[in-house]
Coordinates of C-alpha atoms in Angstrom, one line a residue:
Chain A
X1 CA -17.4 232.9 20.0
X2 CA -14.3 231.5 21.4
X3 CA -15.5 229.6 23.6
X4 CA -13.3 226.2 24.4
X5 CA -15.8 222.9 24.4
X6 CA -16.5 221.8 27.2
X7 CA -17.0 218.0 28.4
X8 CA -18.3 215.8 31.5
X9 CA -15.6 213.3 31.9
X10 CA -15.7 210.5 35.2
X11 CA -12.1 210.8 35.7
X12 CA -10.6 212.2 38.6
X13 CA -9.2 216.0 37.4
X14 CA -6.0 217.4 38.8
X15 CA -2.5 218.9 37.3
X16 CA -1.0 217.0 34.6
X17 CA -3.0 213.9 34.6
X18 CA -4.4 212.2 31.2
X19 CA -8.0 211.8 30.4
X20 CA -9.2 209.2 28.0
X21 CA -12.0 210.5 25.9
X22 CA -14.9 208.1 24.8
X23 CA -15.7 207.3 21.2
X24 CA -18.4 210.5 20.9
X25 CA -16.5 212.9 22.6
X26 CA -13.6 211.7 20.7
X27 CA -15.5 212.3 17.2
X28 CA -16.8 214.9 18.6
X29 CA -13.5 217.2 19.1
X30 CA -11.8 216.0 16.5
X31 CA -14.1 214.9 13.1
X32 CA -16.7 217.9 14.0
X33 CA -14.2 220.4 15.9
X34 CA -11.6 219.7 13.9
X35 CA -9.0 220.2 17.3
X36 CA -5.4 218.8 16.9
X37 CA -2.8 218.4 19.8
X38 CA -2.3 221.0 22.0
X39 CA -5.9 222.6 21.6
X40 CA -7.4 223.9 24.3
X41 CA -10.6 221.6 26.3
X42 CA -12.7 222.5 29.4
X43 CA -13.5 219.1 31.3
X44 CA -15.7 219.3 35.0
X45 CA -16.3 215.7 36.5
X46 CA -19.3 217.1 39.0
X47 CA -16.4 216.7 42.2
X48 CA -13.1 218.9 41.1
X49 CA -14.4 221.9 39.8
X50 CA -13.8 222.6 36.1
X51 CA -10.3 222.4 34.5
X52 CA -8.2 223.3 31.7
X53 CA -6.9 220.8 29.5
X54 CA -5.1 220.0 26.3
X55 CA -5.6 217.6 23.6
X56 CA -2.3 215.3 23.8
X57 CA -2.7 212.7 21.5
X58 CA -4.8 211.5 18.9
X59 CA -5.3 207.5 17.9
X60 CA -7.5 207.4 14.7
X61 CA -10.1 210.3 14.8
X62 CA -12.4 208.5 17.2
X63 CA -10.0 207.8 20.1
X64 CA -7.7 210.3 22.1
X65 CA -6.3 211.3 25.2
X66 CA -6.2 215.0 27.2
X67 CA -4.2 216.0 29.7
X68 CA -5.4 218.4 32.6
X69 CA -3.3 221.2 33.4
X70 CA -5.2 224.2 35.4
X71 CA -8.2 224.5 37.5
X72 CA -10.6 227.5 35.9
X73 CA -13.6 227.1 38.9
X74 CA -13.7 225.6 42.2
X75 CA -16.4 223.2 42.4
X76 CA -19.7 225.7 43.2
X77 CA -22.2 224.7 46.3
X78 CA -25.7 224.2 43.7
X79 CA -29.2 224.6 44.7
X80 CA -30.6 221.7 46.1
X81 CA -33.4 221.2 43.5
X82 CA -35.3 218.1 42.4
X83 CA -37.8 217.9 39.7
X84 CA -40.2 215.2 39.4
X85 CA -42.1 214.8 36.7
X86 CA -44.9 212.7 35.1
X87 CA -43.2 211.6 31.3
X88 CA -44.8 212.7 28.5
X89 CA -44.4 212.1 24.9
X90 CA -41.0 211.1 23.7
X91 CA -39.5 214.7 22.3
X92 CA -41.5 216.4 25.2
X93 CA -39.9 214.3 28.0
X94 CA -36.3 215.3 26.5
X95 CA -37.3 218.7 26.6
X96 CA -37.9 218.6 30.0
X97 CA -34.4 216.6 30.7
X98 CA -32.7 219.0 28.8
X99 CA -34.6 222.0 30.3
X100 CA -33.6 221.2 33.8
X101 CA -30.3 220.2 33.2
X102 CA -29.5 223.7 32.0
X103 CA -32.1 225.2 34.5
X104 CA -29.8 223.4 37.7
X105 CA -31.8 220.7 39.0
X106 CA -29.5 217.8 40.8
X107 CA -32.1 214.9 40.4
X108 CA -34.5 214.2 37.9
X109 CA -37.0 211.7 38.6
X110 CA -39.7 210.7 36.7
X111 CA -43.1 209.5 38.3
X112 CA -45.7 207.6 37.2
X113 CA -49.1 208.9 38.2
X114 CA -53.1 208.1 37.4
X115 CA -53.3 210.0 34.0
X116 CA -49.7 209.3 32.9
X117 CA -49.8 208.3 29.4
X118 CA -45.9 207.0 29.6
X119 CA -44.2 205.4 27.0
X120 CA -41.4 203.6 28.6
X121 CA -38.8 205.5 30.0
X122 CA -35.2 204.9 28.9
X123 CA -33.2 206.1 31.9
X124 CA -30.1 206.0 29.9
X125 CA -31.1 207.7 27.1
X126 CA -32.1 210.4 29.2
X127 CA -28.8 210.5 31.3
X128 CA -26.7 211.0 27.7
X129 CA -29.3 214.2 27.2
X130 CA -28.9 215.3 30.7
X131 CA -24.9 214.8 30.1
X132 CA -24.8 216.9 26.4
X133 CA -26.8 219.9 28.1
X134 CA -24.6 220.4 31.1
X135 CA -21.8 220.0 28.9
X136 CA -23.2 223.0 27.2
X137 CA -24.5 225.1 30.1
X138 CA -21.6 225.5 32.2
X139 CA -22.7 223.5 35.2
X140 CA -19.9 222.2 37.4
X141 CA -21.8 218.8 37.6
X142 CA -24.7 216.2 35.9
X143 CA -28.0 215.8 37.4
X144 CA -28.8 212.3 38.3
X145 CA -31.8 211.3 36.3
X146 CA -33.9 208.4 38.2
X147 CA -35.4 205.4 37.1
X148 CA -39.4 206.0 37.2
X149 CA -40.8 204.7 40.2
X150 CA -44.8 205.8 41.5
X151 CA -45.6 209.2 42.7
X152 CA -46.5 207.9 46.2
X153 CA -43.1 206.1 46.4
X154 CA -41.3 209.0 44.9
X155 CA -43.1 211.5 47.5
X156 CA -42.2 208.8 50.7
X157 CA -38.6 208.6 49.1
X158 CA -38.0 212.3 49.9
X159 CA -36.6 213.7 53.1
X160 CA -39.4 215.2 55.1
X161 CA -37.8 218.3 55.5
X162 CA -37.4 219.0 51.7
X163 CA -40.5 221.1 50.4
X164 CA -42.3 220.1 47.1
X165 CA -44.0 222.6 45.1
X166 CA -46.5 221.3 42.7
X167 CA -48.3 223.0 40.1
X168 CA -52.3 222.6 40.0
X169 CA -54.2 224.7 38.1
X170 CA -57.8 223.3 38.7
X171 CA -59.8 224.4 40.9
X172 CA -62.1 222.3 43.2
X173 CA -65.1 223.0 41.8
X174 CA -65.8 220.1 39.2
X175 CA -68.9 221.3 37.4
X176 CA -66.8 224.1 35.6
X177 CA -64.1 224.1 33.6
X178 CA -61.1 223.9 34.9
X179 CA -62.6 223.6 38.0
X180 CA -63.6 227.4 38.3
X181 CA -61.9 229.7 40.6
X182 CA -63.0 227.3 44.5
X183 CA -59.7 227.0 46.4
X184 CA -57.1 228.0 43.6
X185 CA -53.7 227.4 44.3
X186 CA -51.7 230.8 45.1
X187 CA -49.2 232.4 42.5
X188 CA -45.7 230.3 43.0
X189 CA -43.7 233.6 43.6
X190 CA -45.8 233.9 46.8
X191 CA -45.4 230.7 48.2
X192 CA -41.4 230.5 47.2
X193 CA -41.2 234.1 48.8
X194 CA -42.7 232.7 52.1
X195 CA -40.8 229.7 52.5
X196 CA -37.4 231.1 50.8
X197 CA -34.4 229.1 50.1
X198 CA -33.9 225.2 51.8
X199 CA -34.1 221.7 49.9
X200 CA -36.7 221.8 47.5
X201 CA -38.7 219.4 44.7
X202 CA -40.7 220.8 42.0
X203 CA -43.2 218.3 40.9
X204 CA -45.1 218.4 37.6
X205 CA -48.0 216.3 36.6
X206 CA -49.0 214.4 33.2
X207 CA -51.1 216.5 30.3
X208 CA -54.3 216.1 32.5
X209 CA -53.0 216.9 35.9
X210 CA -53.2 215.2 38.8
X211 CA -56.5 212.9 40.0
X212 CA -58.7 213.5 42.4
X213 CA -57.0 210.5 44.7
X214 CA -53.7 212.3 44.0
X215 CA -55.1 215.5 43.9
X216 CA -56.1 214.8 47.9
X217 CA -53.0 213.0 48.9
X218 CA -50.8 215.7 47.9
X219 CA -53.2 218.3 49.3
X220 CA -53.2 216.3 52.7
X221 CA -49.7 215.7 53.0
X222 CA -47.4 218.0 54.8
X223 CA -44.7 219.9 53.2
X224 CA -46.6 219.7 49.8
X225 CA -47.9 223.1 48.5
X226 CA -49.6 223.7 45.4
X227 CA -48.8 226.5 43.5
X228 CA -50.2 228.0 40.5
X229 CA -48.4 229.1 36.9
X230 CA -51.0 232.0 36.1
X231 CA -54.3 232.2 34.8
X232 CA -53.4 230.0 31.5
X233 CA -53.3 226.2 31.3
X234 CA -49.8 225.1 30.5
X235 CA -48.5 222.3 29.2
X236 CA -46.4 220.0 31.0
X237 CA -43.3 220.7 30.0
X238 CA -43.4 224.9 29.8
X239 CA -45.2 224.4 33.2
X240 CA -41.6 222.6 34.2
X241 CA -39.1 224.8 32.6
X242 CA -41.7 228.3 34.6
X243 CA -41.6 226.0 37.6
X244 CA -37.7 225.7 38.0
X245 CA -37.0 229.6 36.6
X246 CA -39.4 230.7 39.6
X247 CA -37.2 229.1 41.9
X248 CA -33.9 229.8 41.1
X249 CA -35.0 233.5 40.5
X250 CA -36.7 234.1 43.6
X251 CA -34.8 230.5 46.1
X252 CA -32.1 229.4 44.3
X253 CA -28.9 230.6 42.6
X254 CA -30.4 233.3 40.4
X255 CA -30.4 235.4 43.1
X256 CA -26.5 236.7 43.6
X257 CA -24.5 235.8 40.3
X258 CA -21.5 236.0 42.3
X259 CA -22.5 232.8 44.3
X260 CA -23.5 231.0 41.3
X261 CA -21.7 228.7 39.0
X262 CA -19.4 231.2 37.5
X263 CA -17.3 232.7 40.2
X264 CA -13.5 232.0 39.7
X265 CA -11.2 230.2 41.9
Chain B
X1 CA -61.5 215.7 31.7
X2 CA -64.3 217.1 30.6
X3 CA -63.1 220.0 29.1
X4 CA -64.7 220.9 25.9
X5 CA -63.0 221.3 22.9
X6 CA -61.7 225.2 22.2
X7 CA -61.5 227.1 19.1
X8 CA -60.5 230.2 17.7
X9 CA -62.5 231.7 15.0
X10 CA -62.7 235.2 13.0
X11 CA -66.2 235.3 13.4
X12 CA -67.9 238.1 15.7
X13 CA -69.9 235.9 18.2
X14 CA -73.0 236.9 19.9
X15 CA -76.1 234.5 20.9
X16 CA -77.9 232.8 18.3
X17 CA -75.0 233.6 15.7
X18 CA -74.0 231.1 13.1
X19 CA -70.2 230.2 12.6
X20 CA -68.3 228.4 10.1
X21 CA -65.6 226.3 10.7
X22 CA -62.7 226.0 8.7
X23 CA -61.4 222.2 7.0
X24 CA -58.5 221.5 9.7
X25 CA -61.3 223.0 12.6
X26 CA -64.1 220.4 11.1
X27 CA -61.8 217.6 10.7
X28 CA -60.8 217.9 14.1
X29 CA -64.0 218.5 16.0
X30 CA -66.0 215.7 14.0
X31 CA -63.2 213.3 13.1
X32 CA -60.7 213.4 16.0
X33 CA -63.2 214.4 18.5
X34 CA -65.9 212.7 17.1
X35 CA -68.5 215.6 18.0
X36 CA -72.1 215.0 16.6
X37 CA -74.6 217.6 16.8
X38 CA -75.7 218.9 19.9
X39 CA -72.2 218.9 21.1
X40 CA -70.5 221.7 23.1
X41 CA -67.6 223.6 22.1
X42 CA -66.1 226.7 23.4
X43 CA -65.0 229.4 20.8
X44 CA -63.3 233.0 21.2
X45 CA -62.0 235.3 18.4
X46 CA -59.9 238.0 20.7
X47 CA -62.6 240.5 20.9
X48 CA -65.8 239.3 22.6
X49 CA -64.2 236.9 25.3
X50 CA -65.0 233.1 25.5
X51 CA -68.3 231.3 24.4
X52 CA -69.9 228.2 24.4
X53 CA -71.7 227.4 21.1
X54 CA -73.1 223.7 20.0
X55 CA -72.9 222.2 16.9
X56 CA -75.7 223.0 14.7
X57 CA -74.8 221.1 11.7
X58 CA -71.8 218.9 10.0
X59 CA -71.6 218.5 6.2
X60 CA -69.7 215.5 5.7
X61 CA -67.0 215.2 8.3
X62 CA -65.0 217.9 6.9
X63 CA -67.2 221.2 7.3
X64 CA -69.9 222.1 9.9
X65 CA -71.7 224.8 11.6
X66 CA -71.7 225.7 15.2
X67 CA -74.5 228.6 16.8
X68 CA -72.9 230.8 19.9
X69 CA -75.0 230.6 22.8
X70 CA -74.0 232.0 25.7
X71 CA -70.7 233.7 27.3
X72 CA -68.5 231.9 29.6
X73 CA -65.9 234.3 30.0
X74 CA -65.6 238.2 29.1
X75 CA -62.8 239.3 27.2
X76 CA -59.8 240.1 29.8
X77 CA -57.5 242.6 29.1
X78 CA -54.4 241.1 29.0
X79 CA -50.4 241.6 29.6
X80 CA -48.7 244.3 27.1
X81 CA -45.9 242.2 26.9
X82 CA -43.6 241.6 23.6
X83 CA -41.1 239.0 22.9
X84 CA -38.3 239.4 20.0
X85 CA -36.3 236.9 19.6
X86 CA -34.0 236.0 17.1
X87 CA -35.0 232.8 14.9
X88 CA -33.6 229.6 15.9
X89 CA -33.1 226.4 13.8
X90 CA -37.0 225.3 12.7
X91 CA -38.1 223.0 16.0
X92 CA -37.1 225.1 18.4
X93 CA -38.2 228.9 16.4
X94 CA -41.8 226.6 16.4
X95 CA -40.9 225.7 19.8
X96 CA -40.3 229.5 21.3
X97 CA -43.8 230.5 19.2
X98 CA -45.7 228.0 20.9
X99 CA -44.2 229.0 24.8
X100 CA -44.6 232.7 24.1
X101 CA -48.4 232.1 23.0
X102 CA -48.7 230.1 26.5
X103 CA -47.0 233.1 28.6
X104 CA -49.2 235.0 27.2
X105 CA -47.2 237.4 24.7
X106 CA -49.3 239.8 22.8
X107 CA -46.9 240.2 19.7
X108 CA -44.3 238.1 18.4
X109 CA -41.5 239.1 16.2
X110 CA -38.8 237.6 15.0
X111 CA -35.6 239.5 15.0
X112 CA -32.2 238.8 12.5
X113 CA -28.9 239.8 14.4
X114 CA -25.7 239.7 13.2
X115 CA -25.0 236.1 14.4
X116 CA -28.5 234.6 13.7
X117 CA -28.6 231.6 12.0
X118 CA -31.8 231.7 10.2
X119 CA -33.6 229.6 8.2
X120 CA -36.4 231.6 6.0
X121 CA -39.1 232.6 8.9
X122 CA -42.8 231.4 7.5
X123 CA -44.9 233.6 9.3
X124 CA -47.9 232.0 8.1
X125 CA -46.7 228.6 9.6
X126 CA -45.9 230.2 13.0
X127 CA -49.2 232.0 12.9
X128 CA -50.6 228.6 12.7
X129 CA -48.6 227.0 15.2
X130 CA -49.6 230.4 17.6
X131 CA -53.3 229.6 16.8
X132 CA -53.0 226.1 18.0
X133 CA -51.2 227.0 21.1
X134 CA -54.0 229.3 22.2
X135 CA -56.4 227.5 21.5
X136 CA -55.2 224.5 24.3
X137 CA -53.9 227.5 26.5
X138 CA -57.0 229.1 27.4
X139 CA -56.1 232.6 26.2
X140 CA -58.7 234.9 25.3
X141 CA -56.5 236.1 22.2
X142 CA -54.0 235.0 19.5
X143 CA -50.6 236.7 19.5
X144 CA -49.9 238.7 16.5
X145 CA -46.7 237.3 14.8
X146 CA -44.9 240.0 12.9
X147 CA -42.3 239.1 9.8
X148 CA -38.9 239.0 10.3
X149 CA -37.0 242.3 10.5
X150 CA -33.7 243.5 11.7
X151 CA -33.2 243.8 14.9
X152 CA -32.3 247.9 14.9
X153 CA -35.5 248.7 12.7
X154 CA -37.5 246.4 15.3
X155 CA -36.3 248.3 18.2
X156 CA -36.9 251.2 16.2
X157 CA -40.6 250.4 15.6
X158 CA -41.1 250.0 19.5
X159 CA -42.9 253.2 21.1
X160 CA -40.3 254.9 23.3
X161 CA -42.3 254.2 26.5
X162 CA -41.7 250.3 26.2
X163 CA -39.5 249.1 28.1
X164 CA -37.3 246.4 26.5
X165 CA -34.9 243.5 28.4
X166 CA -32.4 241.1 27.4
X167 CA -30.9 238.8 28.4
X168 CA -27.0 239.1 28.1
X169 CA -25.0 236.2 29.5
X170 CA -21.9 237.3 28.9
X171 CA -19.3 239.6 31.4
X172 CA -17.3 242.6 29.1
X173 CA -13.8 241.2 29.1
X174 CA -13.3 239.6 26.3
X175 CA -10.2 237.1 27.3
X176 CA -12.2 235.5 29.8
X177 CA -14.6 232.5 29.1
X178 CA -18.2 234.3 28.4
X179 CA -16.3 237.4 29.2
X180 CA -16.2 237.2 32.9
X181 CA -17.9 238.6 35.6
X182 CA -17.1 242.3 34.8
X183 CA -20.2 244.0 34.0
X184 CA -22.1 241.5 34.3
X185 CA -26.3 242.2 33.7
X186 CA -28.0 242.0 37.3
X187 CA -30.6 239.5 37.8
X188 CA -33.7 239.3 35.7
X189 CA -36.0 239.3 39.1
X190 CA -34.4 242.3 40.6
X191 CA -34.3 244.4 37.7
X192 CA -38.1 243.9 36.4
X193 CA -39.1 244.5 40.6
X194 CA -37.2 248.7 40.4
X195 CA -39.8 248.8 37.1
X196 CA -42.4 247.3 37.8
X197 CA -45.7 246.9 35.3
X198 CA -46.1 248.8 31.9
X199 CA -45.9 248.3 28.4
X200 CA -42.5 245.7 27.5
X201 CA -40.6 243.6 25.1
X202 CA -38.1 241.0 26.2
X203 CA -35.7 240.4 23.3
X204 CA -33.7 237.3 23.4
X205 CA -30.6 237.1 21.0
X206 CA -29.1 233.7 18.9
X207 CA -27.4 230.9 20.1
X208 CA -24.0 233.1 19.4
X209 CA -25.5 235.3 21.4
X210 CA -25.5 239.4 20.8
X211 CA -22.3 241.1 18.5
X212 CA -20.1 243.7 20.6
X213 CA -21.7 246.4 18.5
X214 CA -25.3 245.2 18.9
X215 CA -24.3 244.7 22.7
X216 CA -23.3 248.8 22.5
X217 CA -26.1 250.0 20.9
X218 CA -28.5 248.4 23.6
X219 CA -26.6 249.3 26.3
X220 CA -26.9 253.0 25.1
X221 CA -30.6 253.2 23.5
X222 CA -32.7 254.5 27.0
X223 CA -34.7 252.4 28.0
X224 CA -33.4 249.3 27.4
X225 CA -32.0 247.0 30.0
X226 CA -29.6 244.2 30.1
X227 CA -30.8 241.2 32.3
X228 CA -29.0 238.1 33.7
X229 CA -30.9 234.9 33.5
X230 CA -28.5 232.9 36.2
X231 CA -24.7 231.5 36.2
X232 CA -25.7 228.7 33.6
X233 CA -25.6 229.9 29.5
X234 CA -29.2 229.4 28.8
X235 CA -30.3 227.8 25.3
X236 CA -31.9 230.5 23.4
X237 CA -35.7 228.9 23.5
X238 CA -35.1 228.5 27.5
X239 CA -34.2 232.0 28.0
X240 CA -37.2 233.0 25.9
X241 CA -39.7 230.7 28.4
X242 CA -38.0 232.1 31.1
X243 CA -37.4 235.7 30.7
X244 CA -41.4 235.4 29.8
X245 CA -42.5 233.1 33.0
X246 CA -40.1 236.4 35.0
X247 CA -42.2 239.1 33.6
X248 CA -45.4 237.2 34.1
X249 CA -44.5 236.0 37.9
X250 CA -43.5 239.6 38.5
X251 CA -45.2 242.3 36.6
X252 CA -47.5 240.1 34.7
X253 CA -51.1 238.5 35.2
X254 CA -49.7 235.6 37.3
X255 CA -49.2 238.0 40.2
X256 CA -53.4 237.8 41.0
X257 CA -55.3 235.1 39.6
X258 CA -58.2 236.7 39.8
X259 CA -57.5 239.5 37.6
X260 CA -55.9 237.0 35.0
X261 CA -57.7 235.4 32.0
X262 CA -59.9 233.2 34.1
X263 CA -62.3 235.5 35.8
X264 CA -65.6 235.0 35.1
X265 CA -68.3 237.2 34.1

């Protein structure tokens, strides 16, 4: 593969300006990549689109400067996607950052709920995996990733007119397992194919879904639906990673490649 | 929850029948668990559907007995879907085995390319990791996971009437980054809607994604069809979980819950 590497930077991008790299992204390119002056870099900043640029000096192996040159893509319109999600264990909640950073969602927010078993969640630890997998995925831009706040709080935080989708796979009938087959949640293709494109959040619960209490105030709330992954039980995080596919194949920017992140300038 | 614990066994099970429980089974039921006799359990073995059984006996913490008693669920039939996929580094091969058993794939087999990576591929481990997986999933089955073979002799293998997609991410001119948009594969959603059910395989290639001649030789074996999974370059385990969640949502058993794996008798 040929493929240049590809980094977030903060700086402003735009003909012939420098670029200071930070120490990993310095080691990076030149102790692991091996690249010397005049080698070729992608850089995208989430505002200017994504840019060619050229290594132009190197201090030392950890430090260096780039230097822009041409734009390769205009900065692309995204889906507007949320995904809020109930942590999990350590390995399982980077999955699901990493997962959603290359599956285009703009804000990841983690919520506590009843049956959360949460380990403390390092917001910045989660922002560097959401920055290394859009590095790698060729978005134009980094999700923000959200301190963890309460489910209520994170539902009241959201504009009313942006739809949340959340997955429940119980039924209401508590005597059987799973809660048998009473008032099952219809297939998510369904409900996305009724309601179609618009601001969305895609909410995921903890390893033993959502409580009764939650279970009612989501039910009750309007512009909530409850959606169902299939006639398995899930786990958290593959229930995440179906959730988002389902809507960028059927809402978001699956749909038309030529609207997606890849057209040219 | 008060879901009981759910095992898979070799056993035939019928009422009244006795059945043995391996070490790792016993140690889990009696010492993580902490089941005493009397206890329920359900059990399934891929043939005669999903039964609760109680324990009948433990033998010293690390072997016990259970007796079937009645049916809970009869044995659905399921998806004919395949996944081959090319093996990964060792987390993430374990990672896609444990996914594919949740979405429900009926065979698993690893696939070596020309640019795969591999590490040996311990069949026996993933079999074990694909045991485990159904067993939380609520699957009436285990996937069969297949050694490692080349990727022409497992295409090869496939009855002709199976349809197979991949997922190609890349355009066919080579001087452009991920080789443009010329020629690109259409959308995953689109193409699986034109085919519609039947027997398939989705094959997912390595991080390197597929050589120019193994590119050629799918593109001209009938078929076969190249899919695009969205303007973002995918992570191999990600495209796996959601080429899978596509067929499922689509032409799979997610489209009707009722005549998914949950039915009852």
């Amino acid at each position: 593969m040929s493929t240049r590497p590809r980094l977030y930077v903060p700086t402003d991008l735009q003909a012939g300006g420098p670029v200071a790299l930070d120490e990993n992204q310095s080691k990076y390119l030149f102790r692991v990549m091996r690249l010397n002056v005049g080698d070729e870099v992608r850089l995208f900043n989430g505002r200017d689109g994504e840019w060619l640029a050229r290594v132009s000096e190197i201090l030392g192996k950890s430090a260096g400067l780039l230097k822009a040159e041409t734009r390769l893509r205009r900065q692309a319109v995204l889906t507007d996607l949320q995904l809020l999600f109930a942590p999990l264990k350590k390995t399982r909640t980077d999955f699901v950052v990493e997962k959603a950073t290359e599956l285009g969602a703009e804000v990841i927010q983690p919520v506590i709920t009843e049956y959360t078993q949460s380990e403390r969640v390092r917001t910045d630890r989660l922002t560097h995996i959401a920055m290394e997998a859009a590095e790698q995925t060729e978005r134009l831009n980094m999700p923000r990733v959200m301190d963890a706040v309460h489910l209520i709080k994170a539902i009241e935080n959201l504009p009313r007119d942006r739809r949340v989708y959340y997955c429940d796979e119980r039924g209401d009938n508590e005597g059987e397992e799973w809660g048998g087959d009473e008032n099952r949640a219809r297939p998510m293709a369904d409900v996305l194919a009724e309601h179609g494109k618009g601001s969305a959040a895609i909410l995921i619960g903890p390893e033993g879904g959502f409580s009764p209490q939650e279970r009612q105030f989501l039910r009750k709330t309007e512009g909530i639906y409850p959606v169902s992954l299939g006639p398995r039980i899930l786990r958290a995080e593959t229930a995440a990673v179906a959730a988002l596919t389902l809507y960028q194949a059927i809402c978001g920017d699956w749909k038309d490649a030529e609207t997606g992140g890849v057209s040219d300038d």
